[in-house]
Coordinates of C-alpha atoms in Angstrom, one line a residue:
M1 CA -27.9 -3.0 23.5
R2 CA -27.3 -5.2 21.1
D3 CA -25.3 -8.5 20.3
T4 CA -23.6 -9.3 17.7
I5 CA -21.2 -12.3 16.6
I6 CA -17.9 -12.4 14.4
N7 CA -16.4 -14.9 12.8
L8 CA -12.5 -15.2 12.7
E9 CA -12.6 -18.6 10.8
T10 CA -10.2 -17.1 8.0
V11 CA -7.5 -16.4 10.3
N12 CA -6.0 -18.4 13.2
P13 CA -7.5 -18.0 16.4
I14 CA -4.3 -17.8 18.3
E15 CA -3.0 -14.9 16.5
F16 CA -6.0 -12.7 16.1
F17 CA -6.3 -13.6 20.7
G18 CA -2.9 -13.5 21.1
V19 CA -1.0 -16.2 23.7
N20 CA -3.0 -16.6 27.1
N21 CA -5.3 -14.1 25.8
G22 CA -3.0 -11.4 25.6
K23 CA -4.3 -9.4 22.8
L24 CA -8.2 -10.2 22.9
D25 CA -7.5 -8.0 27.1
I26 CA -6.1 -5.5 24.6
L27 CA -9.1 -5.2 22.8
K28 CA -11.3 -5.1 25.9
K29 CA -9.5 -2.7 27.5
K30 CA -10.0 -0.8 24.2
F31 CA -13.9 -1.2 24.8
P32 CA -14.5 -0.8 28.9
L33 CA -18.1 -0.7 28.5
L34 CA -19.3 -3.6 26.0
K35 CA -19.0 -7.2 26.9
I36 CA -16.5 -9.2 24.6
L37 CA -16.9 -12.8 25.0
S38 CA -14.6 -15.1 22.3
R39 CA -15.8 -19.7 22.0
G40 CA -13.2 -21.1 19.1
T41 CA -13.2 -19.2 16.3
Q42 CA -16.2 -16.7 17.5
I43 CA -15.8 -13.3 18.9
K44 CA -19.5 -11.8 20.8
L45 CA -20.0 -8.3 21.5
S46 CA -22.4 -6.6 23.3
G47 CA -23.2 -3.8 24.0
A48 CA -24.7 -0.5 22.8
P49 CA -25.5 0.0 19.5
E50 CA -22.5 2.5 18.2
Q51 CA -20.0 0.9 20.4
V52 CA -20.9 -2.7 19.1
D53 CA -20.4 -0.8 15.5
G54 CA -16.9 1.0 17.0
A55 CA -16.4 -2.5 18.3
K56 CA -16.8 -4.8 14.6
E57 CA -15.0 -2.1 12.4
K58 CA -11.6 -2.5 14.3
I59 CA -12.2 -6.0 14.5
E60 CA -12.9 -6.3 10.7
L61 CA -9.6 -3.8 10.3
L62 CA -7.6 -6.8 12.6
V63 CA -9.1 -10.0 10.3
Q64 CA -7.9 -7.8 7.4
Y65 CA -4.2 -7.9 8.6
L66 CA -3.8 -10.6 9.7
E67 CA -5.1 -12.1 6.2
R68 CA -2.7 -10.0 4.5
N69 CA -0.1 -10.8 7.0
G70 CA -0.6 -14.7 8.7
H71 CA 1.5 -12.7 12.0
M72 CA 0.4 -9.7 14.5
S73 CA 2.5 -8.6 17.2
D74 CA 0.7 -6.9 20.6
N75 CA 2.2 -3.8 19.1
Y76 CA 0.4 -3.3 15.7
F77 CA -2.9 -5.1 17.7
E78 CA -3.0 -1.9 19.7
Q79 CA -1.5 0.8 16.3
I80 CA -4.8 -0.7 14.1
L81 CA -7.0 -0.2 17.3
G82 CA -5.7 3.3 17.3
G83 CA -5.6 4.4 14.0
D84 CA -9.4 6.0 12.6
D85 CA -9.6 3.7 9.1
A86 CA -8.7 1.2 6.6
E87 CA -5.2 3.1 5.6
T88 CA -4.1 2.3 9.2
V89 CA -3.9 -1.0 7.8
D90 CA -1.7 -0.2 4.8
N91 CA 0.6 1.4 6.5
F92 CA 1.6 -2.0 7.6
V93 CA 0.9 -4.2 4.6
E94 CA 2.9 -4.3 1.8
R95 CA 1.6 -3.1 -1.7
N96 CA 1.1 -6.7 -2.6
P97 CA 1.1 -9.0 0.7
N98 CA 0.5 -11.7 -1.0
E99 CA 3.5 -12.4 -1.9
V100 CA 5.6 -15.3 -0.3
L101 CA 8.8 -15.1 -0.1
V102 CA 9.6 -19.4 0.0
F103 CA 7.6 -22.0 0.3
G104 CA 8.4 -24.3 3.0
P105 CA 7.8 -27.6 3.4
N106 CA 3.9 -29.2 3.7
G107 CA 2.9 -26.0 2.5
K108 CA 4.2 -23.7 4.8
T109 CA 4.1 -20.0 3.5
V110 CA 7.4 -17.8 4.4
R111 CA 7.4 -13.6 3.7
A112 CA 8.8 -10.5 5.4
R113 CA 5.6 -10.1 8.7
T114 CA 6.7 -6.3 9.9
A115 CA 7.4 -3.6 7.7
N116 CA 10.6 -3.7 8.8
Q117 CA 11.2 -7.1 7.4
K118 CA 9.7 -6.1 4.6
L119 CA 11.7 -2.9 3.7
L120 CA 14.6 -5.4 4.9
V121 CA 13.4 -7.3 1.4
S122 CA 12.5 -4.5 -1.1
S123 CA 16.1 -2.7 0.3
A124 CA 18.2 -6.1 -1.1
E125 CA 16.6 -6.3 -4.0
K126 CA 17.9 -2.7 -5.0
N127 CA 21.2 -3.3 -3.1
D128 CA 23.9 -5.9 -4.1
I129 CA 25.1 -4.9 0.0
V130 CA 22.7 -4.7 2.5
F131 CA 23.0 -4.5 6.6
A132 CA 20.4 -5.7 9.1
I133 CA 21.1 -4.6 12.6
G134 CA 18.9 -5.0 15.4
P135 CA 18.0 -6.9 18.7
A136 CA 16.9 -10.1 18.7
G137 CA 14.4 -12.2 17.8
T138 CA 13.5 -9.3 14.6
G139 CA 13.7 -12.4 12.0
K140 CA 16.4 -10.8 10.7
T141 CA 18.7 -13.8 9.7
Y142 CA 15.4 -15.5 8.9
T143 CA 14.7 -13.2 6.3
A144 CA 17.3 -12.9 4.4
V145 CA 18.1 -16.8 4.4
A146 CA 14.5 -16.7 2.5
M147 CA 15.5 -14.4 -0.2
A148 CA 19.0 -16.9 -0.6
V149 CA 16.4 -19.7 -1.0
R150 CA 13.9 -17.7 -3.4
A151 CA 17.3 -16.4 -4.7
L152 CA 18.8 -19.7 -5.9
K153 CA 15.0 -21.5 -6.8
N154 CA 14.7 -18.4 -9.6
K155 CA 18.4 -19.6 -10.6
Q156 CA 18.4 -15.4 -9.8
A157 CA 22.3 -17.4 -7.7
K158 CA 24.4 -19.8 -8.2
K159 CA 24.7 -20.7 -4.6
I160 CA 23.7 -20.2 -0.8
I161 CA 26.5 -19.5 1.1
L162 CA 26.2 -18.3 5.2
T163 CA 28.5 -18.0 7.2
R164 CA 29.4 -17.4 11.0
P165 CA 32.0 -16.3 13.9
A166 CA 33.3 -19.0 15.1
V167 CA 32.2 -16.7 18.5
E168 CA 31.2 -18.7 21.9
A169 CA 28.2 -16.5 23.6
G170 CA 29.9 -16.3 27.0
E171 CA 30.6 -20.0 27.7
S172 CA 34.2 -21.9 27.5
L173 CA 32.4 -25.0 25.1
G174 CA 36.3 -25.9 25.3
F175 CA 37.6 -29.1 23.9
L176 CA 34.5 -30.3 21.4
P177 CA 34.8 -34.1 19.9
G178 CA 34.1 -35.3 16.4
D179 CA 35.6 -33.6 13.1
L180 CA 36.2 -30.1 12.2
K181 CA 32.2 -30.1 10.4
E182 CA 31.0 -31.7 13.9
K183 CA 33.2 -28.7 15.8
I184 CA 32.0 -25.8 14.3
D185 CA 28.4 -27.1 13.6
P186 CA 27.1 -26.0 16.6
Y187 CA 27.9 -22.2 16.4
L188 CA 26.2 -22.6 12.7
R189 CA 22.5 -24.3 13.9
P190 CA 20.3 -21.2 13.3
L191 CA 21.5 -21.3 9.7
Y192 CA 20.6 -24.2 9.8
D193 CA 17.6 -23.8 11.8
A194 CA 16.3 -21.5 8.8
L195 CA 17.0 -23.4 5.9
D196 CA 15.1 -26.6 7.7
D197 CA 11.5 -24.5 7.2
M198 CA 12.5 -23.1 3.7
I199 CA 13.6 -26.8 1.7
P200 CA 12.9 -30.6 2.3
A201 CA 15.2 -32.6 3.7
D202 CA 16.2 -34.5 1.1
K203 CA 16.9 -31.3 -0.9
L204 CA 18.7 -29.6 1.4
G205 CA 20.9 -32.9 1.9
Y206 CA 21.3 -32.6 -2.4
Y207 CA 22.4 -29.1 -2.1
M208 CA 25.1 -29.6 1.1
S209 CA 26.7 -32.4 -0.8
T210 CA 27.2 -30.3 -3.9
R211 CA 28.3 -27.4 -1.9
T212 CA 25.2 -25.1 -3.9
I213 CA 24.5 -24.4 -0.5
E214 CA 27.2 -23.5 2.4
I215 CA 27.9 -23.0 5.8
A216 CA 31.0 -22.3 7.5
P217 CA 33.0 -19.4 9.6
L218 CA 33.9 -16.0 8.7
A219 CA 37.8 -17.5 8.9
Y220 CA 36.9 -19.6 5.7
M221 CA 35.4 -16.7 3.8
R222 CA 39.6 -15.2 3.2
G223 CA 41.2 -15.5 -0.3
R224 CA 38.0 -16.3 -1.8
T225 CA 36.1 -14.3 -4.4
L226 CA 32.1 -15.2 -4.3
D227 CA 30.7 -14.3 -7.7
N228 CA 27.2 -15.5 -8.3
C229 CA 26.5 -15.7 -4.9
F230 CA 23.9 -14.4 -2.2
I231 CA 26.0 -14.1 1.0
I232 CA 24.6 -13.8 4.8
L233 CA 27.4 -12.7 7.1
D234 CA 25.4 -14.0 9.8
E235 CA 26.2 -12.4 14.0
A236 CA 27.9 -10.3 12.5
Q237 CA 28.5 -8.2 15.6
N238 CA 30.9 -10.8 16.6
A239 CA 33.5 -10.2 13.7
T240 CA 36.1 -7.3 14.3
D241 CA 36.9 -4.7 11.8
L242 CA 39.8 -6.8 9.9
Q243 CA 37.3 -9.7 9.2
I244 CA 34.2 -7.4 8.0
K245 CA 36.7 -5.3 5.8
M246 CA 37.7 -9.3 4.5
F247 CA 34.2 -10.4 4.1
L248 CA 33.2 -7.3 1.9
T249 CA 36.5 -7.5 0.1
R250 CA 35.4 -11.2 -0.9
I251 CA 32.1 -10.1 -2.6
G252 CA 32.4 -10.7 -6.3
A253 CA 30.8 -10.2 -9.5
N254 CA 27.0 -10.7 -9.4
A255 CA 26.7 -11.7 -5.6
K256 CA 24.3 -10.7 -3.5
A257 CA 25.6 -10.2 0.7
I258 CA 23.2 -9.5 3.9
I259 CA 24.8 -9.2 6.7
T260 CA 23.2 -9.2 9.9
G261 CA 23.7 -8.0 13.9
D262 CA 22.7 -6.9 16.8
L263 CA 24.8 -4.2 18.3
T264 CA 23.4 -4.8 22.6
Q265 CA 25.1 -8.8 21.8
V266 CA 29.2 -8.6 21.1
D267 CA 30.5 -11.4 22.7
L268 CA 33.6 -10.8 21.5
P269 CA 36.6 -10.5 24.3
R270 CA 36.6 -7.1 26.0
N271 CA 40.3 -6.1 24.0
Q272 CA 38.4 -6.8 20.7
R273 CA 35.9 -4.1 19.0
S274 CA 33.3 -4.9 16.8
G275 CA 32.9 -3.7 13.5
L276 CA 29.9 -4.2 12.5
A277 CA 28.5 -0.5 13.9
K278 CA 31.7 0.8 11.7
A279 CA 31.2 -0.8 8.9
S280 CA 27.8 0.5 9.1
K281 CA 28.8 4.4 9.6
I282 CA 32.1 5.0 6.8
L283 CA 29.9 2.9 4.5
R284 CA 26.2 4.8 4.5
G285 CA 25.7 6.6 1.6
I286 CA 28.0 4.6 -0.9
D287 CA 25.3 3.5 -3.7
G288 CA 24.7 0.1 -3.2
I289 CA 24.9 -0.5 0.1
G290 CA 21.3 -0.4 2.1
H291 CA 20.8 0.3 5.9
I292 CA 18.1 -1.3 7.8
E293 CA 17.3 -0.9 11.0
L294 CA 15.1 -3.9 13.2
D295 CA 13.8 -2.9 16.8
E296 CA 11.5 -4.1 19.7
E297 CA 8.5 -3.9 17.2
D298 CA 9.5 -6.1 14.9
V299 CA 10.2 -9.3 17.4
V300 CA 8.4 -12.5 16.3
R301 CA 9.5 -14.7 18.2
H302 CA 7.1 -14.7 21.6
R303 CA 5.5 -11.4 23.3
L304 CA 7.9 -11.4 26.7
V305 CA 10.8 -11.1 24.1
K306 CA 10.0 -7.7 23.0
A307 CA 9.4 -6.8 26.5
I308 CA 12.7 -8.3 27.6
I309 CA 14.6 -6.3 25.1
K310 CA 12.7 -3.3 26.4
A311 CA 14.2 -3.5 29.6
Y312 CA 17.7 -4.7 29.1
N313 CA 17.2 -1.0 26.8
K314 CA 16.0 1.2 29.5
E315 CA 18.0 -0.5 32.0
G316 CA 20.8 0.5 29.7
E317 CA 19.9 4.1 29.2
A318 CA 20.3 4.5 33.0
E319 CA 23.5 3.7 33.3
M320 CA 24.7 5.6 30.6
K321 CA 23.5 8.5 32.7
Q322 CA 24.7 7.2 35.6
E323 CA 28.0 7.3 34.0
E324 CA 28.6 10.6 32.5
A325 CA 27.0 11.9 35.2
E326 CA 30.1 10.1 36.7
Q327 CA 32.0 11.2 34.5
A328 CA 31.4 14.8 34.8
E329 CA 31.5 14.8 38.4
R330 CA 35.1 13.9 37.8
K331 CA 35.5 16.0 35.7
Q332 CA 34.6 18.7 37.8
R333 CA 36.5 17.6 40.8
G334 CA 39.7 17.9 39.0
Y335 CA 38.9 21.0 37.7
Y336 CA 38.6 22.0 41.1
D337 CA 41.9 20.2 42.3
R338 CA 43.4 21.7 40.0
E339 CA 42.4 25.2 41.0
R340 CA 43.7 24.2 45.2
R341 CA 47.1 23.5 43.1
R342 CA 47.3 26.7 41.4
D343 CA 46.4 28.5 45.0

């Protein structure tokens, strides 16, 4: 038997152990023959020497990942535990892991956290238009806003334009009091929240007052030519085919655009179809347009968000299979009905 204590002072213990020690439970299941205790910023391993050495090696890889990345999903935690060597960590960490997109207020650092978020960053650096499609909580909008703020600070863009379709998410908001800005701000609040994390309040106020940063409904883009801008169309699944075409044809010289959306959360009326899927499909293969698909493994919100997304995806697949079976049955029944009439 041997005891080993590992210090975790260089990482956030909550990120390592997980909410309600969820990640610690995963570690214990991986090494059932060891006694694993956590106390503050330390973790104690007790057991056979070879088991202790194996667990220590894995924990050091986990710490290395967190030091580089700052955040780790439960899925990545499990994958690193299941890997054989340090290359496992490198699969999830960019070549320059210390690159920060934006330094926010109070020294907060904003960076791409997951593999697909990093692909989004690299794709935006190579292409003028990027489609980023994925479920809620995968950091599409947040990462895009961080890149826009970085471009503004580095003088790669003269202006940031953030836009969304003003579509109600299943509720009837009715008459909203106030002037036009006060009426539309509730639809655009998530964009303000992202900016608050990245720009000090006084500077953000200045940018907004001088229209260096502009947040507006998608309908307000019609007729404009957007030169020297970093443009983000958020919640694009709620834009119609004509609206997305209108938006894409606004893009002017020295401009970049990121279109984000979640095709599983379309809030348009039933008689209107989302234009996001069509645009992403027909524009594939065009030089200068990138396409990134994020999934539940990129979720950086509460750990339950990923589980919720998986549950809905599973249910959606089951409903689709049932619908296909019913259609096949109706088709077969129709065939037999026609045969009977012929007889």
